Tab-separated table of C-alpha atoms in Angstrom:
chain	number	residue	atom	x	y	z
A	1	MET	CA	6.381	-10.857	59.871
A	2	GLY	CA	5.877	-7.106	60.048
A	3	LYS	CA	2.644	-5.630	61.355
A	4	LEU	CA	2.064	-3.976	57.966
A	5	ASP	CA	3.076	-6.877	55.724
A	6	GLY	CA	0.963	-6.978	52.576
A	7	LYS	CA	-0.457	-3.491	53.066
A	8	VAL	CA	-0.073	-0.539	50.729
A	9	ALA	CA	0.202	2.819	52.473
A	10	VAL	CA	0.002	6.341	51.068
A	11	VAL	CA	1.757	8.962	53.198
A	12	THR	CA	1.405	12.685	52.465
A	13	GLY	CA	3.992	15.218	53.534
A	14	ALA	CA	6.521	12.412	53.276
A	15	SER	CA	9.596	14.241	52.004
A	16	LYS	CA	10.817	15.325	55.435
A	17	GLY	CA	10.031	15.528	59.118
A	18	ILE	CA	7.260	13.460	60.647
A	19	GLY	CA	5.970	12.282	57.273
A	20	GLU	CA	9.330	10.912	56.195
A	21	GLY	CA	9.657	9.198	59.562
A	22	ILE	CA	6.222	7.637	59.169
A	23	ALA	CA	7.023	6.377	55.679
A	24	ARG	CA	10.313	4.899	56.873
A	25	VAL	CA	8.690	3.086	59.797
A	26	PHE	CA	5.833	1.816	57.621
A	27	ALA	CA	8.356	0.358	55.185
A	28	ARG	CA	10.314	-1.306	57.968
A	29	HIS	CA	7.095	-2.933	59.168
A	30	GLY	CA	6.556	-4.435	55.714
A	31	ALA	CA	4.288	-1.958	53.932
A	32	LYS	CA	4.641	-0.933	50.334
A	33	VAL	CA	4.770	2.844	50.618
A	34	VAL	CA	3.701	5.665	48.326
A	35	LEU	CA	5.378	8.859	49.502
A	36	ALA	CA	3.733	12.132	48.485
A	37	ALA	CA	4.843	15.743	48.834
A	38	ARG	CA	4.971	18.903	46.752
A	39	GLY	CA	8.713	19.099	46.224
A	40	GLU	CA	11.159	16.908	44.348
A	41	GLY	CA	12.666	15.793	47.654
A	42	VAL	CA	9.971	13.149	47.950
A	43	LEU	CA	11.485	11.326	44.986
A	44	ALA	CA	14.808	11.117	46.802
A	45	SER	CA	13.082	9.935	49.978
A	46	ALA	CA	11.440	7.105	48.052
A	47	GLU	CA	14.726	6.215	46.390
A	48	ALA	CA	16.400	6.029	49.803
A	49	LEU	CA	13.828	3.473	50.928
A	50	ARG	CA	14.321	1.438	47.774
A	51	THR	CA	18.069	1.322	48.337
A	52	GLU	CA	17.306	-0.194	51.755
A	53	GLY	CA	15.349	-2.951	50.023
A	54	HIS	CA	11.839	-1.613	50.549
A	55	GLU	CA	9.100	-1.175	47.947
A	56	ALA	CA	8.406	2.532	47.628
A	57	VAL	CA	7.475	5.140	45.047
A	58	GLY	CA	7.515	8.911	45.282
A	59	VAL	CA	4.786	11.136	43.854
A	60	GLN	CA	4.839	14.919	43.704
A	61	CYS	CA	1.434	16.090	44.890
A	62	ASP	CA	-0.076	19.326	46.166
A	63	VAL	CA	-2.755	18.144	48.588
A	64	SER	CA	-4.564	21.484	48.391
A	65	ASP	CA	-5.479	20.486	44.812
A	66	PHE	CA	-8.106	17.720	44.714
A	67	ALA	CA	-7.169	16.738	41.153
A	68	ASP	CA	-3.597	16.236	42.321
A	69	CYS	CA	-4.854	13.966	45.103
A	70	GLN	CA	-6.814	11.961	42.558
A	71	ARG	CA	-3.626	11.551	40.527
A	72	LEU	CA	-1.857	10.422	43.696
A	73	ALA	CA	-4.466	7.734	44.322
A	74	GLN	CA	-4.181	6.511	40.743
A	75	ALA	CA	-0.386	6.466	40.946
A	76	ALA	CA	-0.602	4.274	44.049
A	77	LEU	CA	-3.002	1.904	42.313
A	78	ASP	CA	-0.814	1.799	39.214
A	79	ALA	CA	2.227	0.958	41.326
A	80	PHE	CA	0.802	-1.572	43.770
A	81	GLY	CA	-2.765	-2.411	42.730
A	82	ARG	CA	-4.508	-1.455	45.968
A	83	ILE	CA	-4.477	0.971	48.917
A	84	ASP	CA	-4.997	-0.157	52.511
A	85	VAL	CA	-3.732	2.796	54.522
A	86	LEU	CA	-3.788	6.565	54.113
A	87	ASP	CA	-1.633	8.674	56.412
A	88	CYS	CA	-2.469	12.378	56.107
A	89	ASN	CA	0.550	14.207	57.435
A	90	ALA	CA	1.128	17.157	55.090
A	91	GLY	CA	0.899	20.430	56.982
A	92	ILE	CA	2.386	23.868	57.536
A	93	CYS	CA	2.924	26.164	60.502
A	94	VAL	CA	3.933	29.789	60.012
A	95	LEU	CA	3.803	32.004	63.085
A	96	GLY	CA	2.018	35.328	62.693
A	97	ASP	CA	0.175	38.097	64.504
A	98	PHE	CA	-3.605	37.699	64.316
A	99	LEU	CA	-4.282	41.451	64.118
A	100	THR	CA	-1.766	42.262	61.405
A	101	GLU	CA	-1.540	39.210	59.143
A	102	GLY	CA	-3.564	39.195	55.939
A	103	ASP	CA	-6.085	36.630	54.795
A	104	SER	CA	-3.449	34.761	52.823
A	105	TRP	CA	-1.804	33.679	56.105
A	106	ARG	CA	-5.066	32.158	57.290
A	107	ASP	CA	-5.953	30.668	53.936
A	108	SER	CA	-2.582	28.993	53.387
A	109	HIS	CA	-3.035	27.037	56.628
A	110	ILE	CA	-6.600	26.093	55.759
A	111	ASP	CA	-5.642	25.041	52.234
A	112	ILE	CA	-2.930	22.612	53.346
A	113	ASN	CA	-3.890	21.582	56.875
A	114	VAL	CA	-7.648	21.190	56.420
A	115	LYS	CA	-8.473	21.056	52.721
A	116	GLY	CA	-5.390	18.931	52.122
A	117	VAL	CA	-6.592	16.252	54.526
A	118	TRP	CA	-10.126	16.504	53.147
A	119	ASN	CA	-8.877	16.156	49.564
A	120	ALA	CA	-6.573	13.230	50.268
A	121	CYS	CA	-9.269	11.337	52.156
A	122	LYS	CA	-11.860	12.026	49.474
A	123	ALA	CA	-9.539	10.878	46.689
A	124	VAL	CA	-8.040	7.795	48.352
A	125	THR	CA	-10.925	6.388	50.403
A	126	PRO	CA	-12.708	4.747	47.433
A	127	ALA	CA	-9.609	2.612	46.817
A	128	ILE	CA	-9.489	1.603	50.496
A	129	ILE	CA	-13.146	0.576	50.252
A	130	ASP	CA	-12.331	-1.490	47.163
A	131	ALA	CA	-9.561	-3.212	49.143
A	132	GLY	CA	-12.099	-4.327	51.737
A	133	GLY	CA	-11.346	-1.657	54.306
A	134	GLY	CA	-8.320	-0.326	56.107
A	135	ALA	CA	-7.163	2.649	58.104
A	136	ILE	CA	-6.785	6.400	57.837
A	137	VAL	CA	-4.359	8.138	60.191
A	138	ILE	CA	-4.312	11.931	60.443
A	139	THR	CA	-1.638	14.127	61.981
A	140	SER	CA	-3.271	16.769	64.158
A	141	SER	CA	-1.410	18.373	67.079
A	142	VAL	CA	-1.648	19.168	70.763
A	143	THR	CA	-1.803	22.762	69.509
A	144	GLY	CA	-5.371	23.911	69.058
A	145	ASP	CA	-7.224	21.146	70.837
A	146	MET	CA	-5.197	21.263	74.072
A	147	VAL	CA	-2.743	24.159	74.101
A	148	ALA	CA	-1.702	27.183	72.048
A	149	ASP	CA	0.956	29.887	71.998
A	150	PRO	CA	0.944	33.433	70.612
A	151	GLY	CA	1.370	33.456	66.854
A	152	GLU	CA	-0.376	30.123	66.325
A	153	VAL	CA	-3.973	31.197	65.663
A	154	ALA	CA	-4.002	29.964	62.062
A	155	TYR	CA	-2.182	26.732	62.865
A	156	ALA	CA	-4.179	26.007	66.025
A	157	THR	CA	-7.483	26.602	64.251
A	158	THR	CA	-6.702	24.127	61.499
A	159	LYS	CA	-5.237	21.432	63.728
A	160	ALA	CA	-8.219	21.577	66.092
A	161	ALA	CA	-10.498	21.200	63.073
A	162	LEU	CA	-8.862	17.868	62.280
A	163	ILE	CA	-10.089	16.414	65.577
A	164	GLY	CA	-13.696	16.981	64.547
A	165	PHE	CA	-12.968	15.764	61.038
A	166	THR	CA	-11.468	12.551	62.414
A	167	LYS	CA	-14.462	11.781	64.608
A	168	ALA	CA	-17.087	12.535	61.968
A	169	LEU	CA	-15.288	10.619	59.234
A	170	ALA	CA	-14.731	7.660	61.562
A	171	ARG	CA	-18.454	7.506	62.215
A	172	GLU	CA	-19.247	7.680	58.516
A	173	LEU	CA	-16.687	5.120	57.342
A	174	ALA	CA	-17.081	2.535	60.112
A	175	PRO	CA	-19.728	0.579	58.147
A	176	LYS	CA	-17.207	0.353	55.305
A	177	ASN	CA	-14.603	-1.251	57.604
A	178	ILE	CA	-12.359	1.811	57.613
A	179	ARG	CA	-10.969	3.086	60.895
A	180	VAL	CA	-10.029	6.767	61.230
A	181	ASN	CA	-7.798	8.043	64.017
A	182	CYS	CA	-5.405	10.892	64.546
A	183	ILE	CA	-2.207	11.532	66.419
A	184	CYS	CA	-1.533	14.742	68.336
A	185	PRO	CA	2.207	15.347	68.471
A	186	GLY	CA	3.837	17.841	70.753
A	187	TYR	CA	7.223	19.174	69.760
A	188	ILE	CA	8.963	16.758	67.396
A	189	ARG	CA	12.417	17.670	66.064
A	190	THR	CA	11.618	18.380	62.435
A	191	PRO	CA	12.402	21.074	59.849
A	192	LEU	CA	9.003	22.605	60.679
A	193	VAL	CA	9.918	23.009	64.356
A	194	ASP	CA	13.372	24.267	63.403
A	195	GLY	CA	11.669	26.913	61.270
A	196	MET	CA	9.438	27.956	64.153
A	197	ALA	CA	12.523	28.222	66.372
A	198	GLU	CA	14.192	30.474	63.808
A	199	GLN	CA	11.124	32.717	63.801
A	200	SER	CA	11.044	32.817	67.595
A	201	ASP	CA	14.768	33.422	68.153
A	202	PRO	CA	16.528	34.404	64.913
A	203	GLU	CA	19.829	35.065	66.694
A	204	ASN	CA	19.991	31.637	68.336
A	205	PRO	CA	17.305	29.158	67.212
A	206	GLU	CA	18.913	26.346	69.189
A	207	ARG	CA	18.234	28.329	72.348
A	208	ALA	CA	14.516	28.126	71.553
A	209	ILE	CA	14.797	24.366	71.007
A	210	ASP	CA	16.579	23.953	74.346
A	211	ALA	CA	13.862	25.958	76.088
A	212	ILE	CA	11.187	23.705	74.620
A	213	ALA	CA	13.036	20.570	75.692
A	214	ALA	CA	13.438	21.922	79.220
A	215	ALA	CA	9.665	22.316	79.513
A	216	VAL	CA	8.936	18.724	78.458
A	217	PRO	CA	8.707	16.302	81.411
A	218	LEU	CA	10.723	13.702	79.487
A	219	GLY	CA	13.363	16.369	78.857
A	220	ARG	CA	13.596	16.232	75.067
A	221	LEU	CA	11.789	16.657	71.786
A	222	GLY	CA	10.326	13.609	70.102
A	223	THR	CA	11.564	12.015	66.888
A	224	PRO	CA	9.711	11.465	63.609
A	225	GLU	CA	10.268	7.723	63.975
A	226	GLU	CA	8.468	7.713	67.335
A	227	CYS	CA	5.459	9.260	65.608
A	228	GLY	CA	5.881	6.671	62.877
A	229	GLU	CA	5.639	3.804	65.341
A	230	LEU	CA	2.379	5.199	66.719
A	231	CYS	CA	1.003	5.603	63.201
A	232	ALA	CA	2.076	2.054	62.323
A	233	PHE	CA	0.092	0.786	65.303
A	234	LEU	CA	-2.972	2.751	64.183
A	235	ALA	CA	-2.552	1.522	60.604
A	236	SER	CA	-2.198	-2.108	61.633
A	237	ASP	CA	-4.617	-4.785	62.767
A	238	GLU	CA	-3.259	-4.332	66.293
A	239	SER	CA	-5.628	-1.354	66.630
A	240	SER	CA	-8.604	-3.093	65.020
A	241	TYR	CA	-11.078	-1.870	67.681
A	242	LEU	CA	-9.836	1.713	67.756
A	243	THR	CA	-11.522	4.423	65.703
A	244	GLY	CA	-12.565	8.040	65.994
A	245	THR	CA	-10.038	8.973	68.623
A	246	GLN	CA	-6.868	10.996	69.041
A	247	ILE	CA	-3.673	9.894	70.753
A	248	VAL	CA	-1.287	12.431	72.262
A	249	ILE	CA	2.444	11.878	71.739
A	250	ASP	CA	4.189	14.788	73.444
A	251	GLY	CA	6.621	13.541	76.075
A	252	GLY	CA	4.194	14.748	78.719
A	253	SER	CA	4.402	18.402	77.687
A	254	THR	CA	0.665	18.972	78.189
A	255	LEU	CA	0.699	17.488	81.713
A	256	PRO	CA	2.050	20.333	83.892
A	257	GLU	CA	-0.332	22.847	85.430
A	258	THR	CA	0.564	26.537	85.373
A	259	SER	CA	2.426	26.106	88.657
A	260	SER	CA	3.430	22.818	90.225
A	261	MET	CA	2.340	21.875	93.733
A	262	GLY	CA	4.313	19.730	96.152
A	263	GLN	CA	7.764	20.478	94.784
């Protein structure tokens, strides 16, 4: 028996990176999974799960468009008849200079990272209520709420906003038997992080990755599947008394002080 047996889960941003890892882990724990993302790659990701014997469908969806999110919810209901879990993972991070970037840089982060979560929750939650309750899991970040680097003002602002969103929505949906929690990843080896490394060190992006790993107490970047296991816990009945909180998964990267004592 898997911890998600009998549950239907919708995962946004599921064509690559953390979202694809979450969808894969959910499926392995027995969930029927609806993978959503803007690009056609999500269809291939769903097909890959089906070839492994899992029940999965892919839906192209732009989470910044509420009507698209409504179509996503209906597609999930058409495929599996119910929705028990929503995992809001779709997000972007483009580094930029606060003083020189235009409004479009700010707005693109808000549209996907904040409005996208808002839209997905608004569109899918009624189906979770109809199913008798369930869980919403949101991907925030250690960036914004705990730490930040130059170039991350837009990203940090939106990811910090998701902490407040999680807490307020958890309070509002608790009477409807829906738990809402979020995960705060540090550096996870994904195409998004690879893109940030290319921006930081165009001549040798791997050098930037190595520098990040060296600063993590556990000595490496995390994997999408490790995030998936945490999300599976939060989506399952194992976390039935947990709501309105955030869990950091960062290999200890937010632990060190500016300078270490006693070494």
